[in-house]
Tab-separated table of C-alpha atoms and ligand atoms in Angstrom:
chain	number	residue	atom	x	y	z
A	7	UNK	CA	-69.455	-52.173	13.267
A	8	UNK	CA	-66.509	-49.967	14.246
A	9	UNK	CA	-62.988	-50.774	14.433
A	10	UNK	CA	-61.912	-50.698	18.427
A	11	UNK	CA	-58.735	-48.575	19.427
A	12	UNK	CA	-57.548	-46.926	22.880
A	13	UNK	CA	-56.817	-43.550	20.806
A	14	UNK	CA	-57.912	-42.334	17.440
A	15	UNK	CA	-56.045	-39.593	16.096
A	16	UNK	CA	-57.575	-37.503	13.175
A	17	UNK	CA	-54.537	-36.590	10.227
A	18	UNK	CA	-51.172	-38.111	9.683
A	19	UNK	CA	-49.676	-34.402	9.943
A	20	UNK	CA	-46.439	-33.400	12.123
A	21	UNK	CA	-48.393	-33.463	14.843
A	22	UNK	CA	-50.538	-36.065	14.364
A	23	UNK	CA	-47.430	-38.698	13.768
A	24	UNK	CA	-45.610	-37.293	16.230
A	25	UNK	CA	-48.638	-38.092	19.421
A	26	UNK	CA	-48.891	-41.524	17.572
A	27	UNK	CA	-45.384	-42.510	17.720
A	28	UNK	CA	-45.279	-41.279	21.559
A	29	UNK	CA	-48.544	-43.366	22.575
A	30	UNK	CA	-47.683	-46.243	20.543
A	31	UNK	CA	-44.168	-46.444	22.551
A	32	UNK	CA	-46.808	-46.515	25.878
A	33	UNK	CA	-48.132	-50.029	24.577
A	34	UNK	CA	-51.490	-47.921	23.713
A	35	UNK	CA	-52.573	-49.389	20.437
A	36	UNK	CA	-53.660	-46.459	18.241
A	37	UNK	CA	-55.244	-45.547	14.567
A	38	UNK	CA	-54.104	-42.503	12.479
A	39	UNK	CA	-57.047	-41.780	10.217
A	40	UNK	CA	-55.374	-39.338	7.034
A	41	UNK	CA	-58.210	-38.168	4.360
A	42	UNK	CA	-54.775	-37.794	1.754
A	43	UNK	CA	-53.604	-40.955	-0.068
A	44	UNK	CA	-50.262	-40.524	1.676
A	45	UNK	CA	-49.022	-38.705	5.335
A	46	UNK	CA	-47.331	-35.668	5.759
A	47	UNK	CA	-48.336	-34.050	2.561
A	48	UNK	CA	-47.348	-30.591	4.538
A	49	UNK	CA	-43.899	-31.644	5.265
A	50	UNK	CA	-43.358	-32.601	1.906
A	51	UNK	CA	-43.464	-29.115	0.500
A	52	UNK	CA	-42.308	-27.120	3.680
A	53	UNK	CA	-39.225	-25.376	3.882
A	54	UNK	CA	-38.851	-25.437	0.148
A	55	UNK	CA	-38.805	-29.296	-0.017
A	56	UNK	CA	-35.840	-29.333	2.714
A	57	UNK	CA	-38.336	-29.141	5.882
A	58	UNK	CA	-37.099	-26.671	8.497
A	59	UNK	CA	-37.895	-29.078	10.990
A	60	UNK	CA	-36.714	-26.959	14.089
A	61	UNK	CA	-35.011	-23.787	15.304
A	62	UNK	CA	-32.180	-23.992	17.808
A	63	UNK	CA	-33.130	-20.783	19.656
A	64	UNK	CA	-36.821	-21.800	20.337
A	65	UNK	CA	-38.358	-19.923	23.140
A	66	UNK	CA	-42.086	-18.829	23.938
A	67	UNK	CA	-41.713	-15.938	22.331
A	68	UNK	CA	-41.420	-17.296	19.078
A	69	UNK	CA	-45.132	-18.497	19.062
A	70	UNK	CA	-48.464	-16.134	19.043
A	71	UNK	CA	-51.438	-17.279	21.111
A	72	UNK	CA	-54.060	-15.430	22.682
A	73	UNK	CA	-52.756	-16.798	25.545
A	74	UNK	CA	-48.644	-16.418	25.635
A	75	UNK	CA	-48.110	-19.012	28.265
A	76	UNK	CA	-50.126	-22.233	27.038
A	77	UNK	CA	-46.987	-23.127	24.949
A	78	UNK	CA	-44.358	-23.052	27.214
A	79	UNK	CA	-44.933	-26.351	28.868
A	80	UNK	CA	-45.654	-28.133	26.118
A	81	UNK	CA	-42.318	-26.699	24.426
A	82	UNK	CA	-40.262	-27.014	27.893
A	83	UNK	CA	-40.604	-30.946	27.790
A	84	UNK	CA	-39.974	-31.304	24.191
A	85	UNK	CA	-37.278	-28.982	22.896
A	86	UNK	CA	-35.499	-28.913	19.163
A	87	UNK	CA	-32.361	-31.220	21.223
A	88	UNK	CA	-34.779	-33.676	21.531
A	89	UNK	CA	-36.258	-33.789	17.916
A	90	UNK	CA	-32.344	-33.127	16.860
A	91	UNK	CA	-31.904	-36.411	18.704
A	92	UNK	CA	-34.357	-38.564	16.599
A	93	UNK	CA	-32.930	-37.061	13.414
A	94	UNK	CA	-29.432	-38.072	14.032
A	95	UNK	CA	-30.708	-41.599	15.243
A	96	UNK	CA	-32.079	-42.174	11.641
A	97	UNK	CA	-29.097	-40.634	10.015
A	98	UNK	CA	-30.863	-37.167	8.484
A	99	UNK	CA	-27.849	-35.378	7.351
A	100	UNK	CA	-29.249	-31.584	8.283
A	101	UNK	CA	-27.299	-28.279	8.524
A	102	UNK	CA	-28.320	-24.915	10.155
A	103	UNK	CA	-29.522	-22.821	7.406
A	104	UNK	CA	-29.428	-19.074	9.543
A	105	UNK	CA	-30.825	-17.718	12.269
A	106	UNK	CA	-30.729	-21.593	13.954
A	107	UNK	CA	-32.945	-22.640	11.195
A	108	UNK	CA	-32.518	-26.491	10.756
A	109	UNK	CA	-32.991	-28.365	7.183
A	110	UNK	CA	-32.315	-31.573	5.668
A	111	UNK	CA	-29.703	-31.284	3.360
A	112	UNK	CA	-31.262	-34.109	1.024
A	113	UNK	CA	-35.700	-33.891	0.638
A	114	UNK	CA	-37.986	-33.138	3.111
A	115	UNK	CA	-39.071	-37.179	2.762
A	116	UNK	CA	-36.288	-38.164	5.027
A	117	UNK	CA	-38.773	-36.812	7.489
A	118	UNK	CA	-41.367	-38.638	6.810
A	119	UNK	CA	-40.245	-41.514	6.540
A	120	UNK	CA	-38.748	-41.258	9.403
A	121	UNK	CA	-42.095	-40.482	11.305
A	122	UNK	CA	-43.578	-43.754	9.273
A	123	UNK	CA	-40.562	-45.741	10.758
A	124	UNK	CA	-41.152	-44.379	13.979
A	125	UNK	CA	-45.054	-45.265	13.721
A	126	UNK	CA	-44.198	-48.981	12.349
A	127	UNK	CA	-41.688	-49.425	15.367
A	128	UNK	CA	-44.624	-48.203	17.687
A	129	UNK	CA	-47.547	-50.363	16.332
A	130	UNK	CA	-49.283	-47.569	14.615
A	131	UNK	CA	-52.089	-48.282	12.504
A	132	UNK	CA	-52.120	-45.448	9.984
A	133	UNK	CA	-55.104	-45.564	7.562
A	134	UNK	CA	-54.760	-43.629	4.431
A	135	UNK	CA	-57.775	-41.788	2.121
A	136	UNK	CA	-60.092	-41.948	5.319
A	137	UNK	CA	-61.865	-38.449	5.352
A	138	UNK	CA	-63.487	-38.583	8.743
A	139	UNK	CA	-67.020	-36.473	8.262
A	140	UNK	CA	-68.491	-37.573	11.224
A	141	UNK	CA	-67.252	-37.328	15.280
A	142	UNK	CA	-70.024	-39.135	17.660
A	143	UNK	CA	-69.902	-40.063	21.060
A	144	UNK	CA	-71.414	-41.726	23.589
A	145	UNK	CA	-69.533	-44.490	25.204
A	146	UNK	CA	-66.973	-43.821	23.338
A	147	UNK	CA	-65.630	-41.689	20.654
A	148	UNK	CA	-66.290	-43.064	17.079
A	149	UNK	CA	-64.987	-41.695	14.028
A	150	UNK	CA	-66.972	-42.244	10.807
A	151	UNK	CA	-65.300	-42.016	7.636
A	152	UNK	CA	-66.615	-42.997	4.007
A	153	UNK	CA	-66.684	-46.386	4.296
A	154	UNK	CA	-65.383	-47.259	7.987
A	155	UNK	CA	-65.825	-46.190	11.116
A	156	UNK	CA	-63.198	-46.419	13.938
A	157	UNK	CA	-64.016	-46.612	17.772
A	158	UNK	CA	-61.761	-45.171	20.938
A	159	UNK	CA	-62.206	-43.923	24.240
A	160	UNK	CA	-59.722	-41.032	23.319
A	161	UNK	CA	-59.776	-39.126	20.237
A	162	UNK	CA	-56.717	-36.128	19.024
A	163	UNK	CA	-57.723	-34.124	16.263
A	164	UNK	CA	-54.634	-33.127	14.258
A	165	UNK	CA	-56.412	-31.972	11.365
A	166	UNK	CA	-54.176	-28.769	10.979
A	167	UNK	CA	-55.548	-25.205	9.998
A	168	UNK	CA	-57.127	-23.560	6.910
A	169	UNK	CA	-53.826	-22.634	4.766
A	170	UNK	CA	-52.706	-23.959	1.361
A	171	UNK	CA	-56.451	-25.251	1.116
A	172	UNK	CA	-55.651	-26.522	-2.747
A	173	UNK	CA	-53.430	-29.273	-0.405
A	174	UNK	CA	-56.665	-30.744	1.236
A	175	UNK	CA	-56.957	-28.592	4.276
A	176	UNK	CA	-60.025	-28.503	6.253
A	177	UNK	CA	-61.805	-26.879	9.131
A	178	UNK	CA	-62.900	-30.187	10.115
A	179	UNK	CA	-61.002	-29.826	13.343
A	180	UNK	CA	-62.582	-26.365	14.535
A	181	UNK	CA	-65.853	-28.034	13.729
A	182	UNK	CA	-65.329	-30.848	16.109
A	183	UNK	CA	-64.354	-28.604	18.686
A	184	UNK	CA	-67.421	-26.309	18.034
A	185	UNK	CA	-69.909	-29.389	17.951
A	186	UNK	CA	-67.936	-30.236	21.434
A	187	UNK	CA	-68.837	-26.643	22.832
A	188	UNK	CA	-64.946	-25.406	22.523
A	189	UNK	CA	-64.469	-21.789	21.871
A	190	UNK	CA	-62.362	-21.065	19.011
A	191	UNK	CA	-60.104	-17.687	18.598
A	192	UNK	CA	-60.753	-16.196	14.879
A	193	UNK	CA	-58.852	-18.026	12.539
A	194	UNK	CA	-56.798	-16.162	10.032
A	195	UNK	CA	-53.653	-16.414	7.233
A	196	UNK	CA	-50.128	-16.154	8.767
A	197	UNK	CA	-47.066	-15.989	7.433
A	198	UNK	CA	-48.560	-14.604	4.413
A	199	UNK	CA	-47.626	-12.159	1.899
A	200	UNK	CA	-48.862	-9.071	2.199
A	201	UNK	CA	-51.104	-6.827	-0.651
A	202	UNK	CA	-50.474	-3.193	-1.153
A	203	UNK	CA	-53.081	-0.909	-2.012
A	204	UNK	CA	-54.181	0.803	-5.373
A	205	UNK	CA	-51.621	3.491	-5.007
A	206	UNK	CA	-48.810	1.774	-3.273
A	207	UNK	CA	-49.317	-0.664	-5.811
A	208	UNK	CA	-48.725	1.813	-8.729
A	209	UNK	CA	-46.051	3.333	-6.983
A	210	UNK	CA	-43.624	0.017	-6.339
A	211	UNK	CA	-44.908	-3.062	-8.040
A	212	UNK	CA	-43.118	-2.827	-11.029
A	213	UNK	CA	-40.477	-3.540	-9.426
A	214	UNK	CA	-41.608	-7.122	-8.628
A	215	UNK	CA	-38.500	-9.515	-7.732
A	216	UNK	CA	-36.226	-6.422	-6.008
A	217	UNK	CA	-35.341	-7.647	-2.632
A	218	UNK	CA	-33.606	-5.471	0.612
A	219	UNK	CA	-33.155	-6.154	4.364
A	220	UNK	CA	-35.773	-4.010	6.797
A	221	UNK	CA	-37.382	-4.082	9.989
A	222	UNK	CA	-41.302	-4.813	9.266
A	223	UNK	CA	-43.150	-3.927	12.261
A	224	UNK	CA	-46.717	-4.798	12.796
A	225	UNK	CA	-49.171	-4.433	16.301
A	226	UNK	CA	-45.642	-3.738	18.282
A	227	UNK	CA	-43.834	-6.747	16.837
A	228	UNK	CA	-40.350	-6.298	14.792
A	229	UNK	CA	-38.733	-8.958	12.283
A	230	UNK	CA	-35.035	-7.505	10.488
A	231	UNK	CA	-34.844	-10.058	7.503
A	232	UNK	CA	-34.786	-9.424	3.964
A	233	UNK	CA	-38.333	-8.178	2.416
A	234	UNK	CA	-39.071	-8.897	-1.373
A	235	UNK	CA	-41.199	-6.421	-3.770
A	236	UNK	CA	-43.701	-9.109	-5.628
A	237	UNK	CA	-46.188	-7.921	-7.962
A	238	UNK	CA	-49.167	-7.551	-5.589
A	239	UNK	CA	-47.525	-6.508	-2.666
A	240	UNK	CA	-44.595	-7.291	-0.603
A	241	UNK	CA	-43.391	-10.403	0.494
A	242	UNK	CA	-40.131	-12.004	2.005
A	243	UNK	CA	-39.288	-13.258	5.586
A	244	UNK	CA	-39.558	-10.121	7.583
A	245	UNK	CA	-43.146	-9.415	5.721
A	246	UNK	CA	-44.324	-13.422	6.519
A	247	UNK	CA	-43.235	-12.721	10.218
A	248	UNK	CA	-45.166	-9.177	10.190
A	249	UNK	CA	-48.285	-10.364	8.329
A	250	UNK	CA	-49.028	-12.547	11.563
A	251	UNK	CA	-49.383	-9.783	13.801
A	252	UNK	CA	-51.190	-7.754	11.046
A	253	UNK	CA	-55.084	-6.914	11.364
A	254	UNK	CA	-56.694	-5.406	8.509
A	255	UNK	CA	-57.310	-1.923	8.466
A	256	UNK	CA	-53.981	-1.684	10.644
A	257	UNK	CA	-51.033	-0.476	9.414
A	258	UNK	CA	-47.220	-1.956	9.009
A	259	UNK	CA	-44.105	-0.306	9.469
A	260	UNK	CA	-41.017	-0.222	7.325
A	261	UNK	CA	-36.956	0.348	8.146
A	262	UNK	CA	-35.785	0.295	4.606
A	263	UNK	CA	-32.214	1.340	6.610
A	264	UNK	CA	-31.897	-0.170	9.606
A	265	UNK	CA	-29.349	1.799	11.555
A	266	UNK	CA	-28.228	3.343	8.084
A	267	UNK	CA	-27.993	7.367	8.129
A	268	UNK	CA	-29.141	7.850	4.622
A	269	UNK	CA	-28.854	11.459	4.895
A	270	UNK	CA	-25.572	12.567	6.411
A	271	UNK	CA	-23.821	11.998	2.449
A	272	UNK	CA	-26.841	14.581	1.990
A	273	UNK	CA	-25.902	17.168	4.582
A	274	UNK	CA	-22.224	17.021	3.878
A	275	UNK	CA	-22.502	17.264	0.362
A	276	UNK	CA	-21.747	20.728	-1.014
A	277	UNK	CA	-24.933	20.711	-3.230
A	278	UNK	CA	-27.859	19.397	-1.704
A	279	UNK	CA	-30.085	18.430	-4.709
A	280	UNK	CA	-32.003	15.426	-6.057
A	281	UNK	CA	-28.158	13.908	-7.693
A	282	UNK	CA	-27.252	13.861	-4.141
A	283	UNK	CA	-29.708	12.429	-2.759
A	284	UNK	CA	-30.092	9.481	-5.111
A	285	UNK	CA	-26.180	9.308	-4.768
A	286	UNK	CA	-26.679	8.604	-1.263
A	287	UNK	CA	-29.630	6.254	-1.341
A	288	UNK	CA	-27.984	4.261	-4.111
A	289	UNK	CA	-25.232	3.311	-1.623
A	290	UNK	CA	-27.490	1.923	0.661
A	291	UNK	CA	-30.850	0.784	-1.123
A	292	UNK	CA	-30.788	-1.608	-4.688
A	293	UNK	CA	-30.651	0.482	-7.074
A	294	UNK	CA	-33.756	0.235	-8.968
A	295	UNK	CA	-35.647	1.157	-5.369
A	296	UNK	CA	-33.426	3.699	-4.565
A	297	UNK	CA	-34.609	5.334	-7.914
A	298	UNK	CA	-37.844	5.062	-7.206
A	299	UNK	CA	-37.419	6.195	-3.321
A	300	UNK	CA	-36.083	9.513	-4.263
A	301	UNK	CA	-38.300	9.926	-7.421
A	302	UNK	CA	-41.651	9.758	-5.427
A	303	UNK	CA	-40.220	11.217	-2.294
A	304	UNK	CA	-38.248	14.000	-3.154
A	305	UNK	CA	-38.332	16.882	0.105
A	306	UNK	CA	-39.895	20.017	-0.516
A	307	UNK	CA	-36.280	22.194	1.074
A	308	UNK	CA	-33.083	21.082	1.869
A	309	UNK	CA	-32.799	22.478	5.485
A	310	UNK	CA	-31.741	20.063	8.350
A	311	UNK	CA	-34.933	20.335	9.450
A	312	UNK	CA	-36.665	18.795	6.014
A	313	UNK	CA	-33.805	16.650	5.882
A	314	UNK	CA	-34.149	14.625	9.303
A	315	UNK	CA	-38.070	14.467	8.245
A	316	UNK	CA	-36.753	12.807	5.211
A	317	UNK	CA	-34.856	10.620	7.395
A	318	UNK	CA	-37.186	9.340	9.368
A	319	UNK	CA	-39.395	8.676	5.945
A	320	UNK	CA	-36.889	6.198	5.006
A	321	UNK	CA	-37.225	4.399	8.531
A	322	UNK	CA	-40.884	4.289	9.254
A	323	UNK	CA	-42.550	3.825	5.822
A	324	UNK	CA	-45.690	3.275	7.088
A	325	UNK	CA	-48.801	1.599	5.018
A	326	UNK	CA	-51.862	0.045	5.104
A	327	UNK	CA	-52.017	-3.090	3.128
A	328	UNK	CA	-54.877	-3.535	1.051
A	329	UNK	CA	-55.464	-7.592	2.398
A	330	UNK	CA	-53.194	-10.423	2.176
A	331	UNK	CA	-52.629	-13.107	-0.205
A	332	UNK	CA	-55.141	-15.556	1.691
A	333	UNK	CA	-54.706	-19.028	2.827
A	334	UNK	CA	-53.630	-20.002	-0.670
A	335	UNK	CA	-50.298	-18.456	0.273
A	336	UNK	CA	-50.450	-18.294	3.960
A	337	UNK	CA	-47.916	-20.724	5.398
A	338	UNK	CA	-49.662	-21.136	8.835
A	339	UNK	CA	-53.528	-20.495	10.275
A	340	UNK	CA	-52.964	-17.855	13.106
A	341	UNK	CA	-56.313	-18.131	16.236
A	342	UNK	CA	-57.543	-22.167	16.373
A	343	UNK	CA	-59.110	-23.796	19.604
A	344	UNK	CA	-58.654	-21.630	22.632
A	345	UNK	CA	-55.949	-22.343	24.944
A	346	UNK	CA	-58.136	-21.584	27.691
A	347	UNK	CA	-60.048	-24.524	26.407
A	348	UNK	CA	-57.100	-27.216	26.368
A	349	UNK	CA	-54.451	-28.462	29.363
A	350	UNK	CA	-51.048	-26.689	28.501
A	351	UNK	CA	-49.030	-29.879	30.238
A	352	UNK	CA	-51.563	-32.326	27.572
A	353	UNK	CA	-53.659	-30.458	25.311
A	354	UNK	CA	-56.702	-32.685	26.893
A	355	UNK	CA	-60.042	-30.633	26.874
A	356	UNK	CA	-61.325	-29.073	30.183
A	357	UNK	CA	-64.951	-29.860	29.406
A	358	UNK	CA	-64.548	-33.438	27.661
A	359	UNK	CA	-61.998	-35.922	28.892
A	360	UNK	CA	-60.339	-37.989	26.163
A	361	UNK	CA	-60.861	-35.078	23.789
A	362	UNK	CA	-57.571	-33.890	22.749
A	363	UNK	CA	-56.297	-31.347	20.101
A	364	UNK	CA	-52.558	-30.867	19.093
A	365	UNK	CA	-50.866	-29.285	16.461
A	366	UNK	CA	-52.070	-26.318	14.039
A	367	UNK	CA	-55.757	-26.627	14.819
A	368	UNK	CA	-54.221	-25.112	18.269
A	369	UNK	CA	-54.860	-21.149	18.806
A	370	UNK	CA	-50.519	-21.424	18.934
A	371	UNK	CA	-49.061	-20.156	15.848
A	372	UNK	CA	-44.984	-19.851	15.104
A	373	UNK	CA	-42.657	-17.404	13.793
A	374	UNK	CA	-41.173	-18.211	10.565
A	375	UNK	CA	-38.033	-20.687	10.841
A	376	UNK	CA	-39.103	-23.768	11.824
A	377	UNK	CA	-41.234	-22.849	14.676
A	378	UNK	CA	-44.728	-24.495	13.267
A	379	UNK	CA	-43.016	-27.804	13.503
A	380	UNK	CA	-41.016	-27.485	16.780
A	381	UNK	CA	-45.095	-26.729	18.066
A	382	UNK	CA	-46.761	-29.499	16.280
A	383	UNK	CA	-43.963	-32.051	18.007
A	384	UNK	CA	-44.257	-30.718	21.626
A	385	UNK	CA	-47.852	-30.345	21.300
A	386	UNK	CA	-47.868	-33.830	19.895
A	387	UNK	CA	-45.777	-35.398	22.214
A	388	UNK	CA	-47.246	-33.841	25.023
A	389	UNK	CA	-50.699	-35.390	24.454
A	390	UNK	CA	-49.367	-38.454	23.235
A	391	UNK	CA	-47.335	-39.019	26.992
A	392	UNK	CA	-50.765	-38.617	28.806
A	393	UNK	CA	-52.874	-40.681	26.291
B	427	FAD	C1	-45.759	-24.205	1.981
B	427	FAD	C2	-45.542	-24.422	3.449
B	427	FAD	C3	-44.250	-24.533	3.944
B	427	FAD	C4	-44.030	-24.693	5.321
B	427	FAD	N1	-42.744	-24.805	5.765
B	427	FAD	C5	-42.529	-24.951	7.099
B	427	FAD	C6	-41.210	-25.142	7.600
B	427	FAD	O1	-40.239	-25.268	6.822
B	427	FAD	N2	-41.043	-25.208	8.953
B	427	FAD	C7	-42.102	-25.148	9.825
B	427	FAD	O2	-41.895	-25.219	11.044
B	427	FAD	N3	-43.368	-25.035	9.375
B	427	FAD	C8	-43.607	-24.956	8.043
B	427	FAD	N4	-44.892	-24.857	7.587
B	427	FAD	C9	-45.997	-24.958	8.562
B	427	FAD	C10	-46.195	-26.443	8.930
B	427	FAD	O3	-46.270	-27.204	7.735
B	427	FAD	C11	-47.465	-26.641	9.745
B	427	FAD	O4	-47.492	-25.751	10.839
B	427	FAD	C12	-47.542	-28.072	10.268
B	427	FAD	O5	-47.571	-28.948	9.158
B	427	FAD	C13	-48.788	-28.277	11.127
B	427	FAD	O6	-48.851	-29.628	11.478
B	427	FAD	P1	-50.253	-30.302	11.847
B	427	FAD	O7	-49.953	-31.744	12.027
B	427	FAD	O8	-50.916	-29.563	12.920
B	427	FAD	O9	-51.160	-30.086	10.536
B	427	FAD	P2	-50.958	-30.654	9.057
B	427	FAD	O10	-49.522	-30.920	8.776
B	427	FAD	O11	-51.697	-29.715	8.175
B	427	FAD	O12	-51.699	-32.058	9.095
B	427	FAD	C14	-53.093	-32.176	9.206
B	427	FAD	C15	-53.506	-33.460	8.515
B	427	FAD	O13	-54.878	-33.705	8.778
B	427	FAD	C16	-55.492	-34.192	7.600
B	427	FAD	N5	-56.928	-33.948	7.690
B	427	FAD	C17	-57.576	-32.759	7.685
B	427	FAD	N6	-58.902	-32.951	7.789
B	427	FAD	C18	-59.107	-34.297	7.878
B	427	FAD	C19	-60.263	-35.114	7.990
B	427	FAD	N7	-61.487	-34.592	8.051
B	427	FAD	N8	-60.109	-36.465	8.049
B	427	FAD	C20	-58.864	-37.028	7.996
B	427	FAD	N9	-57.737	-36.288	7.868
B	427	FAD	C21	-57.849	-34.946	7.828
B	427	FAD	C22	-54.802	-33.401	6.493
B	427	FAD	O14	-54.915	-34.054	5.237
B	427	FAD	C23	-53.364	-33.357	6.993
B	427	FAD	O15	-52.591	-34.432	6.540
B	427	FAD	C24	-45.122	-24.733	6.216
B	427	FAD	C25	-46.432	-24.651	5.712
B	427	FAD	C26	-46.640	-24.519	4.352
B	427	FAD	C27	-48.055	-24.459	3.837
């Protein structure tokens, strides 16, 4: 025997909560199923504990797909105001961190419990420690989990993408959407710290923990935001927005002086040496990199010539990194179920009606900055509206 629903919806993640809430407020009378012992285990821990739960200056062009439109509906008919809106119904003090970055001030849990409000009001059924293993269907669409099993016309698979995997992440999702003959783009880390190779390695990773704004450029795509040295690699905003255009074997590019000229203190100085050109990297660079900048990088003459080469050193480092730190760093999955697959105005499946799929699982991944979430409530509420 199966417990009877109109819509099952597989994990109580952002988006999952968020399509719940939306078809509860429809009168449809729908199940959550969440394999954790509690919801929004992601939300939790994101932004540092504060959840960035939006970004003021959303547009498509924050978000990566194969397919660059798909998003825009979604996004169009629910924007950051909106979500902004809910927050300052259940009194979330927030502030706008930079770059229209939005965080609570207090925990990330005001979120949450917000979204569990917002379920309660609705008539949500959300069922906790339910690992669904099992999608058949043939009236319907039952979901089997350990001990239950939970019946619907419509099921949404939420389940979210392969990152932070120690958290209880699964490809559960991509396999329903496989055994439903959806295509999937590759799946990969995003927003992920990059690893340098042996020598790059050697050369800078002693000096773990020194931080400096750049442009990172990777496949065409720029980010200026402050880049951190770690001890494997590099890491730091404008790295986690790089890494997701990144393929391995490619190469990224570093400004380490964006629209600095490092080398005019150089050619005015009466003695054009080594001193002078640490002297004039040291007013721009930390110091400790600086050092090391003009220690392995030294120009063979001191002509105009050798000097705009060295220039244009400092603003296109270019390297290929080694791999990245995985999905046990990588904030987001980048590929997912193929666009081409899904409705853009409700995420519904071409080839099987009442199959939906929102969120992360989605081949729609976001820039750094609260982007992620911004997608996994517009995808959510857009499938929720039409369920
Ligand atoms: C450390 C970290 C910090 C982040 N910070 C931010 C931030 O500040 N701002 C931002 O915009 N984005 C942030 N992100 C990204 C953001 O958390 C995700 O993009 C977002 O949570 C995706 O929502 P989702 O609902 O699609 O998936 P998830 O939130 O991952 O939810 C999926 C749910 O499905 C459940 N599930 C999986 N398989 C099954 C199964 N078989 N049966 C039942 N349940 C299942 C999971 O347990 C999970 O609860 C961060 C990510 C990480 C890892």
């Amino acid at each position: 025997m199966s417990r009877q629903f109109d819509a099952v919806i597989l994990g109580a993640g952002a988006a999952g909560l968020f399509c719940a809430i939306e078809a509860g407020k429809r009168g449809r009378r729908v199940a959550v199923l969440e394999r954790a012992e509690r919801v929004g285990k992601k939300i939790l821990i994101s932004g540092g504990g504060r959840c960035n739960f939006t970004n003021l200056y959303c547009k498509p062009d924050n978000f990566r797909s194969a397919n660059p439109h798909f998003a825009k509906s979604a996004l169009a008919r629910y924007t950051p105001t909106d979500f902004i809106a809910l927050v300052e119904k259940h009194r979330i003090p927030y502030h706008e961190k930079t770059l229209g970055q939005l965080f609570c001030d207090g925990s990330a849990r005001a979120i949450t419990r917000m979204l569990e409000a917002e379920c309660h009001a609705a008539g949500v059924q959300i069922f906790l420690s339910q690992r669904v293993q099992e999608i058949t269907r043939t009236a319907e669409f039952v979901a089997r989990a350990e001990t239950e099993a939970f019946s619907a016309p419509v099921l949404v698979v939420a389940t979210g993408g392969l990152s932070i995997p120690k958290m209880g992440a699964t490809s559960f999702g991509y396999e329903v959407a496989r055994q439903f003959g959806l295509r999937i783009q590759k799946t990969r880390p995003a927003l992920v710290p990059l690893v340098l190779g042996r020598k790059e390695q050697k050369e800078y990773c002693d000096l773990a923990g020194v931080s400096m704004e750049v442009i990172a450029a990777a496949d065409g795509q720029e980010f200026r935001e402050k880049m951190l040295i770690t001890h494997r690699g590099l890491s730091g905003p404008a790295i986690l927005q790089a890494s997701s255009y990144w393929e391995r074997g490619k190469p990224v590019q570093i400004d380490l002086a964006p629209q600095r000229d490092v080398t005019s203190a150089i050619r005015e100085s009466k003695t054009r040496n080594a001193g002078a050109a640490r002297t004039a990297f040291l007013g721009i660079l930390p110091k400790r990199f600086a050092e090391r900048w003009v220690e392995l990088h030294e120009p063979s003459q001191w002509t105009n010539a050798a000097l705009a080469e060295y220039e244009k050193q400092i603003h296109q480092w270019s390297f290929k990194p080694a791999d990245s730190e995985g999905y046990e760093k990588a904030e987001v999955t980048a590929g997912g179920v193929d666009t081409d697959e899904l409705s853009s105005k409700t995420m519904e499946s071409r080839r099987v009606p009442g199959l939906f799929f929102i969120g992360e699982v989605v081949d729609v991944t976001g820039h750094l900055g609260g982007f992620n979430f911004q997608w996994a409530w517009a995808s959510g509420a857009a499938a929720g509206r039409a369920l």
